XYZ file of C-alpha atoms in Angstrom:
99
model
C -37.688 -101.664 -95.521
C -36.006 -105.175 -96.084
C -37.509 -105.098 -99.708
C -35.297 -101.845 -100.002
C -32.043 -103.382 -99.035
C -32.435 -105.840 -100.715
C -32.939 -103.967 -103.536
C -29.640 -102.264 -103.047
C -28.065 -104.875 -102.796
C -28.972 -106.505 -105.797
C -28.232 -103.034 -107.278
C -24.892 -103.084 -106.049
C -23.413 -106.342 -106.986
C -25.569 -106.050 -110.203
C -22.312 -102.902 -110.744
C -19.494 -105.345 -109.369
C -20.284 -107.773 -111.913
C -20.821 -105.453 -115.023
C -17.214 -104.032 -113.515
C -15.681 -106.737 -114.100
C -17.340 -107.385 -117.705
C -17.729 -104.102 -119.375
C -14.506 -103.685 -121.236
C -15.394 -106.927 -123.319
C -16.686 -106.784 -126.930
C -20.367 -107.119 -126.694
C -20.654 -107.254 -122.775
C -24.513 -107.431 -121.910
C -24.337 -111.175 -122.813
C -21.857 -112.470 -120.397
C -23.700 -109.996 -118.053
C -26.640 -111.421 -118.066
C -25.348 -114.852 -117.756
C -22.961 -113.856 -114.728
C -26.151 -112.262 -113.361
C -28.068 -115.603 -113.094
C -25.947 -117.070 -112.682
C -25.491 -115.521 -109.041
C -28.553 -114.882 -108.753
C -30.863 -117.893 -109.962
C -32.500 -115.279 -112.374
C -32.242 -111.745 -113.722
C -33.446 -109.465 -111.306
C -35.457 -106.520 -112.521
C -33.445 -104.190 -110.177
C -30.841 -105.435 -112.431
C -32.246 -104.285 -115.812
C -31.935 -100.326 -115.319
C -28.247 -100.403 -114.303
C -27.353 -102.332 -116.639
C -29.044 -100.271 -119.215
C -27.060 -97.315 -117.775
C -23.470 -98.838 -117.375
C -23.869 -99.786 -121.083
C -25.162 -96.840 -122.286
C -28.575 -99.022 -123.761
C -32.345 -98.280 -123.112
C -33.983 -100.732 -120.511
C -36.457 -101.687 -123.177
C -32.957 -102.827 -125.468
C -31.467 -104.948 -122.132
C -35.726 -106.172 -121.400
C -35.905 -107.172 -125.084
C -32.280 -109.206 -124.964
C -33.429 -110.955 -121.478
C -36.818 -111.755 -123.020
C -35.751 -113.294 -126.084
C -33.512 -115.635 -125.165
C -35.591 -118.481 -123.017
C -32.635 -119.372 -120.534
C -32.802 -116.435 -119.013
C -35.375 -116.513 -116.422
C -37.069 -113.712 -114.951
C -38.005 -115.309 -111.425
C -35.883 -117.470 -109.516
C -36.572 -121.186 -110.865
C -38.576 -123.795 -109.173
C -36.980 -127.172 -107.858
C -36.849 -128.812 -110.857
C -36.765 -127.077 -114.395
C -37.953 -129.084 -117.657
C -37.025 -128.042 -120.841
C -39.159 -129.680 -123.952
C -37.584 -128.939 -127.513
C -40.561 -128.542 -130.268
C -38.341 -127.469 -133.075
C -39.485 -129.475 -136.225
C -36.175 -131.972 -136.103
C -37.475 -132.821 -132.166
C -41.342 -133.177 -133.337
C -40.610 -135.690 -135.943
C -39.110 -137.875 -133.387
C -42.444 -137.641 -131.300
C -41.758 -134.651 -128.768
C -45.423 -134.339 -129.222
C -46.002 -137.489 -127.319
C -43.967 -136.412 -124.968
C -45.658 -132.731 -124.476
C -49.049 -134.233 -124.205
């Protein structure tokens, strides 16, 4: 029962965030950004709400969340490390840092 209540609260808060940003041109990224700031990640329960309100498929919303590496699907740990693996970073030794 507590899980149901938490899910409902997430859906309600998601709807509130969407209502504040829905009228922007291209509102999906700002909505995802605000949800991540609110919860520390983009909750799975938010995806159908976003899809319905923006008239998108859930797959489209999930595709955006999974494409951008800065959006988390679960709460982050206490320490988050990011290591650049682009060619420019590799040319100055990022491979050595990674190993």
